[in-house]
Amino acid sequence: MACSNPKQVCIIGSGNWGSAIARIVGSNALRSKNFDERVTMYVYEEMFNGKKLTEIINETHENVKYLPGRKLPPNVVAVPDVVEAAKDADVLIFVVPHQFIRTLCATLLGKIKSTAIALSLIKGFDRAEGGGIDLISHIITRHLKIPCSVLMGANLANEVADEMFCETTIGCKDATAGPLLREIIQTNYFRVVVVDDEDTVEVCGALKNIVACGAGFVDGLGLGDNTKAAVIRLGLMEMVKFVDVFYPGGKLATFFESCGVADLITTCYGGRNRKVSEAFVRTGKSIKELEDEMLNGQKLQGPYTAEEVSYMLKIKGMEEQFPLFTAIHKICTGQLTPKDFIDCIRNHPEHMVKTCGVCLSLPQ
Ligand SMILES: NC(=O)c1ccc[n+]([C@@H]2O[C@H](COP(=O)([O-])OP(=O)(O)OC[C@H]3O[C@@H](n4cnc5c(N)ncnc54)[C@H](O)[C@@H]3O)[C@@H](O)[C@H]2O)c1
C-alpha cells in the first residue's frame, strides 16, 4: 500500500560503489510509492577535465570519474554540500571510504531529521578512543543519534552496475526498518537477505579485505590455487574467531550469507585489495604509491583495516592467535617481506587443534 508520506533518501558518497548503488536506489525510488522520486547524492566535489564533478553528473547522469560508462537515473541529484543533501532525508545511505566517516558525522550532527534511519555500506573499522576498534555503524549511531543498519555482500561495484545477478545481506535488528530498506535496495538482479545479526555482518565486510591482501600476496608470489584456498580458509577461521572473541552473540549462520563466505571469495579473486597487493609483491612499490597509481582516486581498505585490527590485537596481547591478520599487516607496513607470508601461517593455530572450538561456541 502507498505511504502517505513518501520517504526521502539521501546517498552519502559517490565513489565506485556509491554510484552503483545510486543506480539501484534511484530506479527503485522512481518505482515505489513509499519513496520520494528525488534521491540526493552527496558528491565530494572535485574537478574532472576542468569541470565540477557534480555539474557533470547532473548534466550527463554519469559519474565519469568513479563509474564511467554507466548511466545514473535522472532523479538522482548530485549535491556538493552534505548537509544540503541530507537535511530532509528519512533514509541516509552511507557509502564513503571509512576514513571520512567521523568528519562527515561531525558536519551532519544536529542537521538531519531526528527520525531518520541510516544504512551503512562502508567496509572497514575505525580506531576507538582508548584502544580497540569501532564499527562504523556504531560511530554513525553514536554521533548522529539515529539507528544504523548495514549492507554487505559479494558485490563488486562494476558487476552490480552491469546488472549481473548477485546477493547481498542487510543486517538490521528493527523489524519495521528491515522491509523498508529491502524495498529501496532489492532488484531482480540484486537479491537481499535481511538478518538481525548486524555486528557480524559488518565485521565480515571489514575483515574480508584483510584476507584479500593475503590472496593478492599469494598471486604476486606465483603460488597456486591450493595455497590461495588455504589462505582464504584460514582467513575465514580468523574472521569467525574474531567475532567469537570480540562480538560474542554473533551467529555462525551469518558467515554463510552473502556478507560472509561469498564476499570473501569474490574479494580474494576480484577487487582492488587483491589487485594492489599482487602488484605490491611484484613491483616492490609501497601500498600508498600503488593506491595512487592504480586506483584513480578510489581508496583501499585492506591495509588500513589490517592496521586497525593489529593495533587492537597488540594491545590485547592476541597477535599470535590471529597470525594471518598479523602477518598481512606486517607485510603491508614493511616489517616483514611478502616471502615471509607463508612461514607466518605454516603453524597456524587451526593446524594445532583437532576440533574447531571457535565454531562450537558460536550459536547456529
Ligand atoms: N567498490 C566496491 O566494489 C565496493 C563494494 C562494496 C562495498 N564497498 C565499500 O563502499 C565504501 C565506499 O567505496 P566506493 O567504492 O564507493 O568509493 P571509492 O573508493 O570508489 O571512491 C572514493 C570516494 O571518496 C570520496 N572522497 C575523497 N576524499 C574525500 C573526503 N575528504 N571526504 C569525503 N569523501 C571523499 C571520493 O569523492 C569518492 O567518491 C567503502 O567502504 C568500500 O569498502 C565498495
JSON list of C-alpha atoms in Angstrom, two decimals, residues 112-221:
[
{"chain": "A", "resi": 112, "resn": "ILE", "atom": "CA", "xyz": [19.41, 15.87, 10.00]},
{"chain": "A", "resi": 113, "resn": "LYS", "atom": "CA", "xyz": [15.92, 14.63, 10.90]},
{"chain": "A", "resi": 114, "resn": "SER", "atom": "CA", "xyz": [15.86, 13.06, 14.36]},
{"chain": "A", "resi": 115, "resn": "THR", "atom": "CA", "xyz": [13.60, 10.31, 12.96]},
{"chain": "A", "resi": 116, "resn": "ALA", "atom": "CA", "xyz": [15.97, 9.37, 10.13]},
{"chain": "A", "resi": 117, "resn": "ILE", "atom": "CA", "xyz": [17.41, 5.87, 9.85]},
{"chain": "A", "resi": 118, "resn": "ALA", "atom": "CA", "xyz": [20.82, 5.01, 8.42]},
{"chain": "A", "resi": 119, "resn": "LEU", "atom": "CA", "xyz": [22.20, 2.17, 6.33]},
{"chain": "A", "resi": 120, "resn": "SER", "atom": "CA", "xyz": [25.96, 1.80, 6.15]},
{"chain": "A", "resi": 121, "resn": "LEU", "atom": "CA", "xyz": [27.60, 0.17, 3.13]},
{"chain": "A", "resi": 122, "resn": "ILE", "atom": "CA", "xyz": [31.04, 1.07, 4.45]},
{"chain": "A", "resi": 123, "resn": "LYS", "atom": "CA", "xyz": [33.55, -1.74, 4.81]},
{"chain": "A", "resi": 124, "resn": "GLY", "atom": "CA", "xyz": [36.19, -1.03, 7.44]},
{"chain": "A", "resi": 125, "resn": "PHE", "atom": "CA", "xyz": [36.75, -0.17, 11.08]},
{"chain": "A", "resi": 126, "resn": "ASP", "atom": "CA", "xyz": [37.91, 2.91, 12.90]},
{"chain": "A", "resi": 127, "resn": "ARG", "atom": "CA", "xyz": [40.09, 3.14, 16.00]},
{"chain": "A", "resi": 128, "resn": "ALA", "atom": "CA", "xyz": [38.18, 3.52, 19.22]},
{"chain": "A", "resi": 129, "resn": "GLU", "atom": "CA", "xyz": [39.32, 6.17, 21.65]},
{"chain": "A", "resi": 130, "resn": "GLY", "atom": "CA", "xyz": [41.23, 4.47, 24.46]},
{"chain": "A", "resi": 131, "resn": "GLY", "atom": "CA", "xyz": [42.13, 1.39, 22.40]},
{"chain": "A", "resi": 132, "resn": "GLY", "atom": "CA", "xyz": [40.27, -1.21, 20.35]},
{"chain": "A", "resi": 133, "resn": "ILE", "atom": "CA", "xyz": [38.20, -0.72, 17.25]},
{"chain": "A", "resi": 134, "resn": "ASP", "atom": "CA", "xyz": [34.89, 0.91, 16.48]},
{"chain": "A", "resi": 135, "resn": "LEU", "atom": "CA", "xyz": [32.33, -0.38, 13.99]},
{"chain": "A", "resi": 136, "resn": "ILE", "atom": "CA", "xyz": [31.35, 2.31, 11.50]},
{"chain": "A", "resi": 137, "resn": "SER", "atom": "CA", "xyz": [27.63, 1.76, 12.14]},
{"chain": "A", "resi": 138, "resn": "HIS", "atom": "CA", "xyz": [28.26, 2.31, 15.87]},
{"chain": "A", "resi": 139, "resn": "ILE", "atom": "CA", "xyz": [30.07, 5.56, 15.11]},
{"chain": "A", "resi": 140, "resn": "ILE", "atom": "CA", "xyz": [27.13, 6.74, 12.99]},
{"chain": "A", "resi": 141, "resn": "THR", "atom": "CA", "xyz": [24.61, 5.83, 15.70]},
{"chain": "A", "resi": 142, "resn": "ARG", "atom": "CA", "xyz": [26.66, 7.37, 18.49]},
{"chain": "A", "resi": 143, "resn": "HIS", "atom": "CA", "xyz": [27.42, 10.62, 16.68]},
{"chain": "A", "resi": 144, "resn": "LEU", "atom": "CA", "xyz": [24.13, 11.20, 14.90]},
{"chain": "A", "resi": 145, "resn": "LYS", "atom": "CA", "xyz": [21.84, 9.52, 17.46]},
{"chain": "A", "resi": 146, "resn": "ILE", "atom": "CA", "xyz": [19.96, 7.52, 14.81]},
{"chain": "A", "resi": 147, "resn": "PRO", "atom": "CA", "xyz": [19.79, 3.74, 14.31]},
{"chain": "A", "resi": 148, "resn": "CYS", "atom": "CA", "xyz": [22.16, 2.36, 11.69]},
{"chain": "A", "resi": 149, "resn": "SER", "atom": "CA", "xyz": [21.76, -0.94, 9.84]},
{"chain": "A", "resi": 150, "resn": "VAL", "atom": "CA", "xyz": [24.40, -2.36, 7.49]},
{"chain": "A", "resi": 151, "resn": "LEU", "atom": "CA", "xyz": [24.56, -3.82, 3.99]},
{"chain": "A", "resi": 152, "resn": "MET", "atom": "CA", "xyz": [27.48, -6.07, 3.00]},
{"chain": "A", "resi": 153, "resn": "GLY", "atom": "CA", "xyz": [27.86, -8.77, 0.38]},
{"chain": "A", "resi": 154, "resn": "ALA", "atom": "CA", "xyz": [29.68, -10.19, -2.62]},
{"chain": "A", "resi": 155, "resn": "ASN", "atom": "CA", "xyz": [29.05, -7.02, -4.55]},
{"chain": "A", "resi": 156, "resn": "LEU", "atom": "CA", "xyz": [31.90, -5.81, -6.74]},
{"chain": "A", "resi": 157, "resn": "ALA", "atom": "CA", "xyz": [30.53, -2.44, -7.80]},
{"chain": "A", "resi": 158, "resn": "ASN", "atom": "CA", "xyz": [31.18, -2.67, -11.53]},
{"chain": "A", "resi": 159, "resn": "GLU", "atom": "CA", "xyz": [29.39, -6.01, -11.80]},
{"chain": "A", "resi": 160, "resn": "VAL", "atom": "CA", "xyz": [26.41, -4.67, -9.84]},
{"chain": "A", "resi": 161, "resn": "ALA", "atom": "CA", "xyz": [26.36, -1.63, -12.13]},
{"chain": "A", "resi": 162, "resn": "ASP", "atom": "CA", "xyz": [26.28, -4.03, -15.11]},
{"chain": "A", "resi": 163, "resn": "GLU", "atom": "CA", "xyz": [23.25, -5.69, -13.51]},
{"chain": "A", "resi": 164, "resn": "MET", "atom": "CA", "xyz": [24.87, -9.10, -13.17]},
{"chain": "A", "resi": 165, "resn": "PHE", "atom": "CA", "xyz": [22.98, -11.29, -10.69]},
{"chain": "A", "resi": 166, "resn": "CYS", "atom": "CA", "xyz": [24.23, -11.25, -7.10]},
{"chain": "A", "resi": 167, "resn": "GLU", "atom": "CA", "xyz": [23.09, -11.39, -3.49]},
{"chain": "A", "resi": 168, "resn": "THR", "atom": "CA", "xyz": [23.62, -9.10, -0.56]},
{"chain": "A", "resi": 169, "resn": "THR", "atom": "CA", "xyz": [22.98, -9.14, 3.20]},
{"chain": "A", "resi": 170, "resn": "ILE", "atom": "CA", "xyz": [21.30, -6.42, 5.23]},
{"chain": "A", "resi": 171, "resn": "GLY", "atom": "CA", "xyz": [21.96, -6.60, 8.96]},
{"chain": "A", "resi": 172, "resn": "CYS", "atom": "CA", "xyz": [19.03, -4.93, 10.68]},
{"chain": "A", "resi": 173, "resn": "LYS", "atom": "CA", "xyz": [17.57, -5.55, 14.12]},
{"chain": "A", "resi": 174, "resn": "ASP", "atom": "CA", "xyz": [14.46, -3.42, 13.59]},
{"chain": "A", "resi": 175, "resn": "ALA", "atom": "CA", "xyz": [11.52, -5.37, 12.17]},
{"chain": "A", "resi": 176, "resn": "THR", "atom": "CA", "xyz": [9.99, -2.22, 10.63]},
{"chain": "A", "resi": 177, "resn": "ALA", "atom": "CA", "xyz": [13.15, -0.80, 9.09]},
{"chain": "A", "resi": 178, "resn": "GLY", "atom": "CA", "xyz": [14.26, -4.12, 7.53]},
{"chain": "A", "resi": 179, "resn": "PRO", "atom": "CA", "xyz": [11.46, -4.39, 4.92]},
{"chain": "A", "resi": 180, "resn": "LEU", "atom": "CA", "xyz": [11.75, -0.67, 4.08]},
{"chain": "A", "resi": 181, "resn": "LEU", "atom": "CA", "xyz": [15.48, -0.98, 3.47]},
{"chain": "A", "resi": 182, "resn": "ARG", "atom": "CA", "xyz": [14.98, -4.10, 1.41]},
{"chain": "A", "resi": 183, "resn": "GLU", "atom": "CA", "xyz": [12.40, -2.30, -0.73]},
{"chain": "A", "resi": 184, "resn": "ILE", "atom": "CA", "xyz": [14.77, 0.51, -1.67]},
{"chain": "A", "resi": 185, "resn": "ILE", "atom": "CA", "xyz": [17.69, -1.86, -2.35]},
{"chain": "A", "resi": 186, "resn": "GLN", "atom": "CA", "xyz": [16.31, -5.07, -3.88]},
{"chain": "A", "resi": 187, "resn": "THR", "atom": "CA", "xyz": [16.00, -5.59, -7.64]},
{"chain": "A", "resi": 188, "resn": "ASN", "atom": "CA", "xyz": [15.56, -8.69, -9.77]},
{"chain": "A", "resi": 189, "resn": "TYR", "atom": "CA", "xyz": [19.36, -8.94, -10.16]},
{"chain": "A", "resi": 190, "resn": "PHE", "atom": "CA", "xyz": [20.33, -7.74, -6.64]},
{"chain": "A", "resi": 191, "resn": "ARG", "atom": "CA", "xyz": [18.73, -10.06, -4.10]},
{"chain": "A", "resi": 192, "resn": "VAL", "atom": "CA", "xyz": [18.58, -9.06, -0.45]},
{"chain": "A", "resi": 193, "resn": "VAL", "atom": "CA", "xyz": [18.52, -11.28, 2.65]},
{"chain": "A", "resi": 194, "resn": "VAL", "atom": "CA", "xyz": [17.82, -9.44, 5.91]},
{"chain": "A", "resi": 195, "resn": "VAL", "atom": "CA", "xyz": [19.32, -10.88, 9.11]},
{"chain": "A", "resi": 196, "resn": "ASP", "atom": "CA", "xyz": [19.31, -9.44, 12.62]},
{"chain": "A", "resi": 197, "resn": "ASP", "atom": "CA", "xyz": [22.98, -10.19, 13.35]},
{"chain": "A", "resi": 198, "resn": "GLU", "atom": "CA", "xyz": [24.12, -6.66, 12.45]},
{"chain": "A", "resi": 199, "resn": "ASP", "atom": "CA", "xyz": [27.59, -6.66, 14.01]},
{"chain": "A", "resi": 200, "resn": "THR", "atom": "CA", "xyz": [28.66, -9.96, 12.44]},
{"chain": "A", "resi": 201, "resn": "VAL", "atom": "CA", "xyz": [27.54, -8.73, 9.00]},
{"chain": "A", "resi": 202, "resn": "GLU", "atom": "CA", "xyz": [29.63, -5.60, 9.41]},
{"chain": "A", "resi": 203, "resn": "VAL", "atom": "CA", "xyz": [32.69, -7.35, 10.84]},
{"chain": "A", "resi": 204, "resn": "CYS", "atom": "CA", "xyz": [32.68, -9.78, 7.88]},
{"chain": "A", "resi": 205, "resn": "GLY", "atom": "CA", "xyz": [32.61, -6.85, 5.44]},
{"chain": "A", "resi": 206, "resn": "ALA", "atom": "CA", "xyz": [35.64, -5.25, 7.04]},
{"chain": "A", "resi": 207, "resn": "LEU", "atom": "CA", "xyz": [37.82, -8.30, 7.72]},
{"chain": "A", "resi": 208, "resn": "LYS", "atom": "CA", "xyz": [37.50, -9.90, 4.30]},
{"chain": "A", "resi": 209, "resn": "ASN", "atom": "CA", "xyz": [39.52, -7.02, 2.84]},
{"chain": "A", "resi": 210, "resn": "ILE", "atom": "CA", "xyz": [42.49, -8.05, 5.00]},
{"chain": "A", "resi": 211, "resn": "VAL", "atom": "CA", "xyz": [42.25, -11.62, 3.70]},
{"chain": "A", "resi": 212, "resn": "ALA", "atom": "CA", "xyz": [42.09, -10.24, 0.13]},
{"chain": "A", "resi": 213, "resn": "CYS", "atom": "CA", "xyz": [45.54, -8.71, 0.68]},
{"chain": "A", "resi": 214, "resn": "GLY", "atom": "CA", "xyz": [46.79, -12.19, 1.60]},
{"chain": "A", "resi": 215, "resn": "ALA", "atom": "CA", "xyz": [45.23, -13.59, -1.57]},
{"chain": "A", "resi": 216, "resn": "GLY", "atom": "CA", "xyz": [47.00, -10.86, -3.55]},
{"chain": "A", "resi": 217, "resn": "PHE", "atom": "CA", "xyz": [50.35, -11.76, -1.96]},
{"chain": "A", "resi": 218, "resn": "VAL", "atom": "CA", "xyz": [49.79, -15.40, -2.98]},
{"chain": "A", "resi": 219, "resn": "ASP", "atom": "CA", "xyz": [49.15, -14.27, -6.56]},
{"chain": "A", "resi": 220, "resn": "GLY", "atom": "CA", "xyz": [52.17, -11.95, -6.51]},
{"chain": "A", "resi": 221, "resn": "LEU", "atom": "CA", "xyz": [54.41, -14.71, -5.19]}
]
